[in-house]
mmCIF file with all atom_site columns, C-alpha atoms and ligand atoms in Angstrom:
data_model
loop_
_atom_site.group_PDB
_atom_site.id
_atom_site.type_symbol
_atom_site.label_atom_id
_atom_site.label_alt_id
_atom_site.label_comp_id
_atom_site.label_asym_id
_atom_site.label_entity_id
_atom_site.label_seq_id
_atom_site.pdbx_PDB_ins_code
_atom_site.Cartn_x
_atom_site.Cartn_y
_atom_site.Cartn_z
_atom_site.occupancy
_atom_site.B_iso_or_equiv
_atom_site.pdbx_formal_charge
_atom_site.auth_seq_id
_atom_site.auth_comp_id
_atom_site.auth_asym_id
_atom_site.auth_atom_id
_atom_site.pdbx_PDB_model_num
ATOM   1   C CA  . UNK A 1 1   ? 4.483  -34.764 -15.915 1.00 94.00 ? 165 UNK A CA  1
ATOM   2   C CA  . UNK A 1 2   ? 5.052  -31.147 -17.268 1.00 97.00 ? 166 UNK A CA  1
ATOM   3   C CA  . UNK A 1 3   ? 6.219  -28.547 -14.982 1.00 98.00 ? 167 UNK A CA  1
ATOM   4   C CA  . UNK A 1 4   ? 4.839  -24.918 -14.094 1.00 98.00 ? 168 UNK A CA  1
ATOM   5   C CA  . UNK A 1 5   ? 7.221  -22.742 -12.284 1.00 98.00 ? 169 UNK A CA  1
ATOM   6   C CA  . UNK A 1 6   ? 5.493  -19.843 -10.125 1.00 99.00 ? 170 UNK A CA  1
ATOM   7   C CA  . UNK A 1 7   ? 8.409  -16.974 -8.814  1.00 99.00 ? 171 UNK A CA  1
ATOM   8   C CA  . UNK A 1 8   ? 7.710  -14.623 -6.991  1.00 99.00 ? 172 UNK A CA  1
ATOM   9   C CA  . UNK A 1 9   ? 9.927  -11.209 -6.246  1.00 98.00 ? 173 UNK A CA  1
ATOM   10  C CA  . UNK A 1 10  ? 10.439 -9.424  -3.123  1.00 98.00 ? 174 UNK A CA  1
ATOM   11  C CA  . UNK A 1 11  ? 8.417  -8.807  -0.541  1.00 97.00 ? 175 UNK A CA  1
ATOM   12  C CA  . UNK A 1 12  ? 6.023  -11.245 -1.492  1.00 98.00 ? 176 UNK A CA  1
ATOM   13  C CA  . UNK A 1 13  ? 6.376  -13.284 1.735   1.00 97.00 ? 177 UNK A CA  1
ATOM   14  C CA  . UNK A 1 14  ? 4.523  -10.901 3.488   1.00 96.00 ? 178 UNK A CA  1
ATOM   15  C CA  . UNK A 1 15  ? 1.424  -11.100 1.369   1.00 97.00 ? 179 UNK A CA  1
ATOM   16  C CA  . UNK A 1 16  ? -1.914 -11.410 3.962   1.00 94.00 ? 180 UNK A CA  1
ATOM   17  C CA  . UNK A 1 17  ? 0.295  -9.895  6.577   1.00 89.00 ? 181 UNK A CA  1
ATOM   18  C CA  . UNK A 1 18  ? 0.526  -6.401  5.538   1.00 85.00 ? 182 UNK A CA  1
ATOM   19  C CA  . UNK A 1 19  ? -1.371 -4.095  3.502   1.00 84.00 ? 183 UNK A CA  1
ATOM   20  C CA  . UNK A 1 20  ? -4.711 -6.052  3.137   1.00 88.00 ? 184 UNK A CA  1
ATOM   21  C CA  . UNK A 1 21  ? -7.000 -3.711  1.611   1.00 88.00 ? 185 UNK A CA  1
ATOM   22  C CA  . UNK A 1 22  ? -3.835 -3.460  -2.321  1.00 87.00 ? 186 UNK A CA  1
ATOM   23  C CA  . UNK A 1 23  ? -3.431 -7.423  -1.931  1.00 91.00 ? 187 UNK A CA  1
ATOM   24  C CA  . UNK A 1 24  ? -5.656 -9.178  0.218   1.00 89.00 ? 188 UNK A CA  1
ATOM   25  C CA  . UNK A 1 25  ? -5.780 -11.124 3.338   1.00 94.00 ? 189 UNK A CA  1
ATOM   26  C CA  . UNK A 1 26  ? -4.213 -14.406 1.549   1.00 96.00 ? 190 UNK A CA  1
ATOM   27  C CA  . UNK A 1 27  ? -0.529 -15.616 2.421   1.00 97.00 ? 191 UNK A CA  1
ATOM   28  C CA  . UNK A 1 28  ? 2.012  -17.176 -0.339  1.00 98.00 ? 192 UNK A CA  1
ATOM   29  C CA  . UNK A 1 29  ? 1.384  -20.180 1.508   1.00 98.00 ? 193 UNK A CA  1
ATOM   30  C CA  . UNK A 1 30  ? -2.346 -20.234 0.701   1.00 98.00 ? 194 UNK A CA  1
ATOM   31  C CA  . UNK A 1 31  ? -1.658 -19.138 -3.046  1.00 98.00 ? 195 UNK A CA  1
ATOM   32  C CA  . UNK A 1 32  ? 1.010  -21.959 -3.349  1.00 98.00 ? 196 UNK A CA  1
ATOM   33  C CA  . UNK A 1 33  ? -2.021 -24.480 -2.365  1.00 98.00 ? 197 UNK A CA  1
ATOM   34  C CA  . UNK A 1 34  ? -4.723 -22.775 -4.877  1.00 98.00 ? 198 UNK A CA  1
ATOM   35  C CA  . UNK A 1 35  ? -2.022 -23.368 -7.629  1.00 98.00 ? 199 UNK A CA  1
ATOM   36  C CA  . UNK A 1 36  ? -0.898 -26.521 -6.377  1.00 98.00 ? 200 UNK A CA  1
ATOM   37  C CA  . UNK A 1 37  ? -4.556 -27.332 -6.787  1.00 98.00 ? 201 UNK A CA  1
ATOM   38  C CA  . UNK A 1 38  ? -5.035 -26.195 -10.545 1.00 98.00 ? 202 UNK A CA  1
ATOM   39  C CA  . UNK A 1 39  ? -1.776 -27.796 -11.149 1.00 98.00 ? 203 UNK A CA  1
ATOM   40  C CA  . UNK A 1 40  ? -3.593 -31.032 -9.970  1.00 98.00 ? 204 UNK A CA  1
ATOM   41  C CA  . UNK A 1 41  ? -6.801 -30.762 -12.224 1.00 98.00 ? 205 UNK A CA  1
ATOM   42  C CA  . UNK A 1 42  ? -4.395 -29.906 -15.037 1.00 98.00 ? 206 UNK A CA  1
ATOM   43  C CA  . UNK A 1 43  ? -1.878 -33.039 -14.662 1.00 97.00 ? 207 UNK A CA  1
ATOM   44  C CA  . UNK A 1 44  ? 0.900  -29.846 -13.968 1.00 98.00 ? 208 UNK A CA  1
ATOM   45  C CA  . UNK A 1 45  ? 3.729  -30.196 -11.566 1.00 98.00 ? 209 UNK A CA  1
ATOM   46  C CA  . UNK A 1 46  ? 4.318  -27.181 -9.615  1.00 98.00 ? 210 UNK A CA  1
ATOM   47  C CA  . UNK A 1 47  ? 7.204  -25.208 -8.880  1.00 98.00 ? 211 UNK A CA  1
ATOM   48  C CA  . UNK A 1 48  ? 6.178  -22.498 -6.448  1.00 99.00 ? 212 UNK A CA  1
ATOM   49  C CA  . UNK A 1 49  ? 9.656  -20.320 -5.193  1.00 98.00 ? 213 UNK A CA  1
ATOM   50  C CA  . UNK A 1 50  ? 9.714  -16.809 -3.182  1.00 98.00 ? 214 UNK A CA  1
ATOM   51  C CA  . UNK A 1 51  ? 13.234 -14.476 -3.120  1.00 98.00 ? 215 UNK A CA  1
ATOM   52  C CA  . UNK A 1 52  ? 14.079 -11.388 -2.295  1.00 98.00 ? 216 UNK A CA  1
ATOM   53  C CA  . UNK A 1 53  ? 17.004 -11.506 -4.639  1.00 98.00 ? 217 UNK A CA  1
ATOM   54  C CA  . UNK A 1 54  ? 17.305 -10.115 -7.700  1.00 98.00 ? 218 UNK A CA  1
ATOM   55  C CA  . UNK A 1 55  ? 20.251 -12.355 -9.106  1.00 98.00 ? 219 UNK A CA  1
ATOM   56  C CA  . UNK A 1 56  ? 18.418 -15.479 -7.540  1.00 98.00 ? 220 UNK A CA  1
ATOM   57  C CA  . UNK A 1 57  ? 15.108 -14.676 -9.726  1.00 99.00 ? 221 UNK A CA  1
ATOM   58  C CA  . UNK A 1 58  ? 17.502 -14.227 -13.013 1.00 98.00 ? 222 UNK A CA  1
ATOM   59  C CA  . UNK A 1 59  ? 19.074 -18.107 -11.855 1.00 98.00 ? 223 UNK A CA  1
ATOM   60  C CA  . UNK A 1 60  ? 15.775 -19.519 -11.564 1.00 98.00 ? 224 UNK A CA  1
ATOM   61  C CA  . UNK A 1 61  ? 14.347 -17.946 -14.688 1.00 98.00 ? 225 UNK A CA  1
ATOM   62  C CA  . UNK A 1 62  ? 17.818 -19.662 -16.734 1.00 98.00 ? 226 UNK A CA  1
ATOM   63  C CA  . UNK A 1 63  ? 17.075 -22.522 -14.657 1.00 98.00 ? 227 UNK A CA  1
ATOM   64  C CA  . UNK A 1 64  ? 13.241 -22.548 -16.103 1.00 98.00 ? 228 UNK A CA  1
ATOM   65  C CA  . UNK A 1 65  ? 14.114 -21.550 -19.558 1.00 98.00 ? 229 UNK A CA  1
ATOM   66  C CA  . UNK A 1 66  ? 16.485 -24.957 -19.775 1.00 98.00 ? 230 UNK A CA  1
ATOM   67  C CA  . UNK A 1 67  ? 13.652 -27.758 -18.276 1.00 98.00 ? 231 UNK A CA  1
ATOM   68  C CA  . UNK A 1 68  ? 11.524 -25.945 -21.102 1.00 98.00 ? 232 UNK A CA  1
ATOM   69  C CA  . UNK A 1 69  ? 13.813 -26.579 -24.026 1.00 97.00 ? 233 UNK A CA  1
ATOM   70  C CA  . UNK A 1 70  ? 14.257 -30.206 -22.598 1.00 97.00 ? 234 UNK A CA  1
ATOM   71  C CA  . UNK A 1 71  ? 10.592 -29.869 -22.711 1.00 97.00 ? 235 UNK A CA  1
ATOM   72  C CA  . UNK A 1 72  ? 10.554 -31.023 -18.980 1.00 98.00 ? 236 UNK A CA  1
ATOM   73  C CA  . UNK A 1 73  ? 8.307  -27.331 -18.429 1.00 98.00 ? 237 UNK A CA  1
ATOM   74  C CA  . UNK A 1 74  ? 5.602  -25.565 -19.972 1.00 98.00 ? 238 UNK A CA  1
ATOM   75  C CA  . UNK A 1 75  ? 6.269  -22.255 -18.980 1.00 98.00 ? 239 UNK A CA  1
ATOM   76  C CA  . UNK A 1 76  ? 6.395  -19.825 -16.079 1.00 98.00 ? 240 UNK A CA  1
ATOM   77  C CA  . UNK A 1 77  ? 4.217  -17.534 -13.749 1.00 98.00 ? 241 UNK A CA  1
ATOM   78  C CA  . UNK A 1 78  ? 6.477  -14.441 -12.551 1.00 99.00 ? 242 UNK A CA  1
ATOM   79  C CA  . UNK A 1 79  ? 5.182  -12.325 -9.637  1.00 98.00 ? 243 UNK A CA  1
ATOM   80  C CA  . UNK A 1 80  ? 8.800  -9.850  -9.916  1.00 98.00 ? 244 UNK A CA  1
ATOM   81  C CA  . UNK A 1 81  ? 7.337  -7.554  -7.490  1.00 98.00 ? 245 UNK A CA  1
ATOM   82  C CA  . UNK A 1 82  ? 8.793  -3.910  -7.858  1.00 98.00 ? 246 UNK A CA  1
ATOM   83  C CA  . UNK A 1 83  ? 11.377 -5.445  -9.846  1.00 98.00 ? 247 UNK A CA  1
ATOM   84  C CA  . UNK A 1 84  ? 8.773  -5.310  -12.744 1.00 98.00 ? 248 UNK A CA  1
ATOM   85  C CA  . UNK A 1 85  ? 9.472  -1.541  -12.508 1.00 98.00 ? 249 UNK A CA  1
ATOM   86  C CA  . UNK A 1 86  ? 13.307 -1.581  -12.323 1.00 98.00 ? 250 UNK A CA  1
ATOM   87  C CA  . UNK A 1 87  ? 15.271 -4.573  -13.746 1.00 98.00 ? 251 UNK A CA  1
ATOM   88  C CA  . UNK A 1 88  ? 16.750 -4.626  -16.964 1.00 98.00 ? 252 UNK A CA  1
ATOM   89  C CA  . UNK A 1 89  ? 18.389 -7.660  -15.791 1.00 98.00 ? 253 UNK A CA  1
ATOM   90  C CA  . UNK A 1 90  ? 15.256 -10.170 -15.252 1.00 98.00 ? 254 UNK A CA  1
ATOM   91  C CA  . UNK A 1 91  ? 14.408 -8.467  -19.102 1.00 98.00 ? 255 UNK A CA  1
ATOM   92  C CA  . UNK A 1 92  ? 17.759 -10.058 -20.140 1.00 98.00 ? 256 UNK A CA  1
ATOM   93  C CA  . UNK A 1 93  ? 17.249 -13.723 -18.278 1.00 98.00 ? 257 UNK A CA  1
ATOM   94  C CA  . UNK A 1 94  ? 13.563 -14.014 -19.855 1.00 98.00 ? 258 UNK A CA  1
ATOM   95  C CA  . UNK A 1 95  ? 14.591 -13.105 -23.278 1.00 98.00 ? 259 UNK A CA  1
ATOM   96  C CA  . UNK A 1 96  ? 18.178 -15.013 -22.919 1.00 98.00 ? 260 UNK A CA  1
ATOM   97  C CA  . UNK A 1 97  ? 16.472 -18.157 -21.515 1.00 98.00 ? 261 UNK A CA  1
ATOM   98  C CA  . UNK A 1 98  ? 13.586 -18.482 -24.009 1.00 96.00 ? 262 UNK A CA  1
ATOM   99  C CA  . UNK A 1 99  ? 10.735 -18.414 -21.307 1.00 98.00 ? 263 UNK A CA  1
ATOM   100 C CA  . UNK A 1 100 ? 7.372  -18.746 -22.182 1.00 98.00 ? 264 UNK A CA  1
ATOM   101 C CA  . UNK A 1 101 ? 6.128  -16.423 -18.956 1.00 98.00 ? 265 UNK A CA  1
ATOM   102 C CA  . UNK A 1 102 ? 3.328  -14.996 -17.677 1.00 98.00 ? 266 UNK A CA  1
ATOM   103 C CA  . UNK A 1 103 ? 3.621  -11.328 -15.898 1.00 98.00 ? 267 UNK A CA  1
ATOM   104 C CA  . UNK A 1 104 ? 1.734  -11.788 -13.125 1.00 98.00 ? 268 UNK A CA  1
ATOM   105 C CA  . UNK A 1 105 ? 0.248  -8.784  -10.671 1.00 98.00 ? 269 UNK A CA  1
ATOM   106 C CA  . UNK A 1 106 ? -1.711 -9.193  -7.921  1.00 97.00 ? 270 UNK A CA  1
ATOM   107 C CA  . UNK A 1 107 ? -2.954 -5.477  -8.351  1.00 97.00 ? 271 UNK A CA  1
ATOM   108 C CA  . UNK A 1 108 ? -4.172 -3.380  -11.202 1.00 98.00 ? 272 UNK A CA  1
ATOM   109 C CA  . UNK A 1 109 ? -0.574 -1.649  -11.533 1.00 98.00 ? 273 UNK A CA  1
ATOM   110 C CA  . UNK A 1 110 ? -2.195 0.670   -13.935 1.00 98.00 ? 274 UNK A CA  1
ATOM   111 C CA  . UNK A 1 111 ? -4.151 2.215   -11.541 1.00 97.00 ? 275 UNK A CA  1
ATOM   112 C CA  . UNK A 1 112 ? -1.720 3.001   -8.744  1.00 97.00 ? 276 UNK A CA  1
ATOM   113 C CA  . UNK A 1 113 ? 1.135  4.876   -8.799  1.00 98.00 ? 277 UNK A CA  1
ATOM   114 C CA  . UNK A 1 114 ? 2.856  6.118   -12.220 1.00 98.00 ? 278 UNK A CA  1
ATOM   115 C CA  . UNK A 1 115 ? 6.190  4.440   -11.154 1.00 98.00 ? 279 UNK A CA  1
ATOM   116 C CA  . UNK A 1 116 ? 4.182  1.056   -11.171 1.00 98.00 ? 280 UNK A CA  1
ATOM   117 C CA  . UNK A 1 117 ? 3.111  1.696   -15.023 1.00 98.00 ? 281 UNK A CA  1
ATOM   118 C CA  . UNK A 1 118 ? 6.171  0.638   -16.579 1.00 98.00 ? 282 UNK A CA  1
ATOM   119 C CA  . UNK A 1 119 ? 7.525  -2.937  -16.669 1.00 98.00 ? 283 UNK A CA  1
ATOM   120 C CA  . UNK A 1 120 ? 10.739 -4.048  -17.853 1.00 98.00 ? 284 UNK A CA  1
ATOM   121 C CA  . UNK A 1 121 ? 9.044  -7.761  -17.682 1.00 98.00 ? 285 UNK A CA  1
ATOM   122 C CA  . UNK A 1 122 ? 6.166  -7.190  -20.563 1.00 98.00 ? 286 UNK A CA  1
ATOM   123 C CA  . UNK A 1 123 ? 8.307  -6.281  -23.240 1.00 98.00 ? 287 UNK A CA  1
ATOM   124 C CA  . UNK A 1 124 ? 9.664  -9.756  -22.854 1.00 98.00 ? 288 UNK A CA  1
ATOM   125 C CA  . UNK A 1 125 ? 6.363  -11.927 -21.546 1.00 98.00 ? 289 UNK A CA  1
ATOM   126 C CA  . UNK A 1 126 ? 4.073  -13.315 -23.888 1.00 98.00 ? 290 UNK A CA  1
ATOM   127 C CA  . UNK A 1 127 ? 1.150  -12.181 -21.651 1.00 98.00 ? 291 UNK A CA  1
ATOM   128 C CA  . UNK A 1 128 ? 0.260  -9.611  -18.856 1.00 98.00 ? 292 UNK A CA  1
ATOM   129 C CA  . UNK A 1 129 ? -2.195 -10.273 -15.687 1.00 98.00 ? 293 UNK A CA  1
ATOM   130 C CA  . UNK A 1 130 ? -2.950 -7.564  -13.361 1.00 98.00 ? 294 UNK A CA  1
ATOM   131 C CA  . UNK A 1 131 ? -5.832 -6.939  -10.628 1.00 98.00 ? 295 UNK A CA  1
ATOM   132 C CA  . UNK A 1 132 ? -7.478 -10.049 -10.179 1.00 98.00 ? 296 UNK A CA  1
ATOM   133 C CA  . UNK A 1 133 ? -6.062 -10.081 -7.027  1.00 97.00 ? 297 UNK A CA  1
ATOM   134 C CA  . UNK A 1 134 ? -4.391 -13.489 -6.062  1.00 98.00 ? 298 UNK A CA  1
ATOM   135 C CA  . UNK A 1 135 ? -6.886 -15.685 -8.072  1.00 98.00 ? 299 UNK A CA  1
ATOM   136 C CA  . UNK A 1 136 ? -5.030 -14.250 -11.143 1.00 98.00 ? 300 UNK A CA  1
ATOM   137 C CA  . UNK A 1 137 ? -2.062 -16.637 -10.269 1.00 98.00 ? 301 UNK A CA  1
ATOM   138 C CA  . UNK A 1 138 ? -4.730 -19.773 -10.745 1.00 98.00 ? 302 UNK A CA  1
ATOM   139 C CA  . UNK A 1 139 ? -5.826 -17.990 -14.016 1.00 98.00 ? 303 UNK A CA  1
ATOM   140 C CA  . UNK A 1 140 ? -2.357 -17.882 -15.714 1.00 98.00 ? 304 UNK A CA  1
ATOM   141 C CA  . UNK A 1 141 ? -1.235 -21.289 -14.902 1.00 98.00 ? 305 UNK A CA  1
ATOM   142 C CA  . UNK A 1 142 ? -4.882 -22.061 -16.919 1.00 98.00 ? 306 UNK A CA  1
ATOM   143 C CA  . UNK A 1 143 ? -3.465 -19.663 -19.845 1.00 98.00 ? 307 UNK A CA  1
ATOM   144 C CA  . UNK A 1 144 ? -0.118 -21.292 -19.736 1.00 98.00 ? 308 UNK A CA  1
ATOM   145 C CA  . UNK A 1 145 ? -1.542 -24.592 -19.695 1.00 98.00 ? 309 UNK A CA  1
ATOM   146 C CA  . UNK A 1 146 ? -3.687 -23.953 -22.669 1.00 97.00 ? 310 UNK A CA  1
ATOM   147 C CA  . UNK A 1 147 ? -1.292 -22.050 -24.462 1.00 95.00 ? 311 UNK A CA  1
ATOM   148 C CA  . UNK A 1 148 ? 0.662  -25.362 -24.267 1.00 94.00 ? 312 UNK A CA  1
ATOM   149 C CA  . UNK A 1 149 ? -2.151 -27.356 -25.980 1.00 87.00 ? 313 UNK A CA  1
ATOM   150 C CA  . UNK A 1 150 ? -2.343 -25.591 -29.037 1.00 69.00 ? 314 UNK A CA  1
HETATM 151 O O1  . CA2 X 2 .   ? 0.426  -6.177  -7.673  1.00 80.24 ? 35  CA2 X O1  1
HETATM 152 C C1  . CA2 X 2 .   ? 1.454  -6.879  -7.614  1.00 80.24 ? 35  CA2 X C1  1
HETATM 153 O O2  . CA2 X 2 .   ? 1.434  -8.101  -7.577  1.00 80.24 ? 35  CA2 X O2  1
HETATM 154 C C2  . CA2 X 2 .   ? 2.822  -6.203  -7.540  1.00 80.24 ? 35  CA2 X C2  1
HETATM 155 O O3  . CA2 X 2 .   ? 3.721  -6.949  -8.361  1.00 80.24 ? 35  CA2 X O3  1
HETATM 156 C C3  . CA2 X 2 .   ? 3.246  -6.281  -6.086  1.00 80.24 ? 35  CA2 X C3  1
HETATM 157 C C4  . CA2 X 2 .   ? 4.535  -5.539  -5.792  1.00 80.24 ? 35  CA2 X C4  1
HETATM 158 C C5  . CA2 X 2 .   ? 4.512  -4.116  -6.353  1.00 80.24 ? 35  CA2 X C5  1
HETATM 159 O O4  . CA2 X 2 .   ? 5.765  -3.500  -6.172  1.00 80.24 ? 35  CA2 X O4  1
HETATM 160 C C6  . CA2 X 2 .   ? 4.150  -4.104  -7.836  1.00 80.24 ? 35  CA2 X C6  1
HETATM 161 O O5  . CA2 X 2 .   ? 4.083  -2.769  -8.266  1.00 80.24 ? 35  CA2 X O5  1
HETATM 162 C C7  . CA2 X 2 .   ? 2.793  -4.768  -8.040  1.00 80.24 ? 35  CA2 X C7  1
HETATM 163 C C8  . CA2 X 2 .   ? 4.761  -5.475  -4.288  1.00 80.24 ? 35  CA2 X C8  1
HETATM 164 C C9  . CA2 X 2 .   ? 4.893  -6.803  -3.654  1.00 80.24 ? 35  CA2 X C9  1
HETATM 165 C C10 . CA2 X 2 .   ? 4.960  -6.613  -2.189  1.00 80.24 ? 35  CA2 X C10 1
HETATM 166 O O6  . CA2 X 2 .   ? 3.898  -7.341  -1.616  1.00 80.24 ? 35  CA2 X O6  1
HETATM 167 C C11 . CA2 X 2 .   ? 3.486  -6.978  -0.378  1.00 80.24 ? 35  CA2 X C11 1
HETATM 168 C C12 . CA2 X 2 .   ? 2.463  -7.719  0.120   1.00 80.24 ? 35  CA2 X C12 1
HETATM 169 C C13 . CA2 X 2 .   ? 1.952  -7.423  1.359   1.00 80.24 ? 35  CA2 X C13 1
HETATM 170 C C14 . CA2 X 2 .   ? 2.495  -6.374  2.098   1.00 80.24 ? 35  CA2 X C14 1
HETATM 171 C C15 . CA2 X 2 .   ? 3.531  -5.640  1.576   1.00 80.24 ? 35  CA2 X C15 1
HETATM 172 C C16 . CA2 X 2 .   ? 4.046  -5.951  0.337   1.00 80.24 ? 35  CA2 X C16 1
#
């Protein structure tokens, strides 16, 4: 069975605890289980991981870029939280490591503030998702999944 890594960046772990009315009332934990189940209706394995830590994102993004060329993954869902806006370094790791990922925002960045308009991570994705709130993470596992099939 195919994997699907989800990562998420920092600060994510306190998603439904803080700042309800930008992200929602949902936790990570209850986003892990609504992928977990469109991994299941899509025969997926799922890889769901949370950091704080820059260097451990760029590991787990080398880490996902080798199960894909042993064709052991089909891609991956990145959540880099406001290190979408900073890092030149998880650019690198996704282009280095051959990732086929998804940019994933809970929010419409492009409609906050103008620090949150650039991304270091699209140049290097091969698609964007912002503002569906947290049912956009179900809706790029569906992309990557069907990007897959063709
Ligand atoms: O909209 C998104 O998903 C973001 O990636 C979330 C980041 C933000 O820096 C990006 O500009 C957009 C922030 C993640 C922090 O999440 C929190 C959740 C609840 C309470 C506080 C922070």
């Amino acid at each position: 069975m195919a994997t699907v890594y989800v990562f998420n960046g920092p600060n994510l772990n306190l998603l439904g605890l803080r700042e309800p009315q930008v992200y929602g009332s949902d936790t990570l934990a209850d986003v892990e289980q609504m992928c977990a189940r469109r991994c299941e209706a899509l025969g997926l394995q799922l890889d769901f991981r949370q950091t704080n830590h820059e260097g451990e994102l760029v590991t787990w993004l080398h880490e996902a870029g080798r199960a894909q060329s042993q064709g052991q993954a089909i891609g991956t869902v990145l959540n880099a939280g406001a290190y979408t806006h900073t890092s030149v370094a998880l650019h690198d790791a996704i282009k280095g490591a051959s990732v086929t990922l998804i940019e994933l925002h809970i929010s419409n960045v492009h409609a906050r503030e103008a620090f949150r308009h650039h991304s270091y991570i699209s140049p290097a994705a091969k698609a964007v998702m912002a503002g569906f709130g947290v049912a956009g993470y179900a809706l790029a596992i569906q992309g990557l999944h069907d990007l897959s099939a063709h």
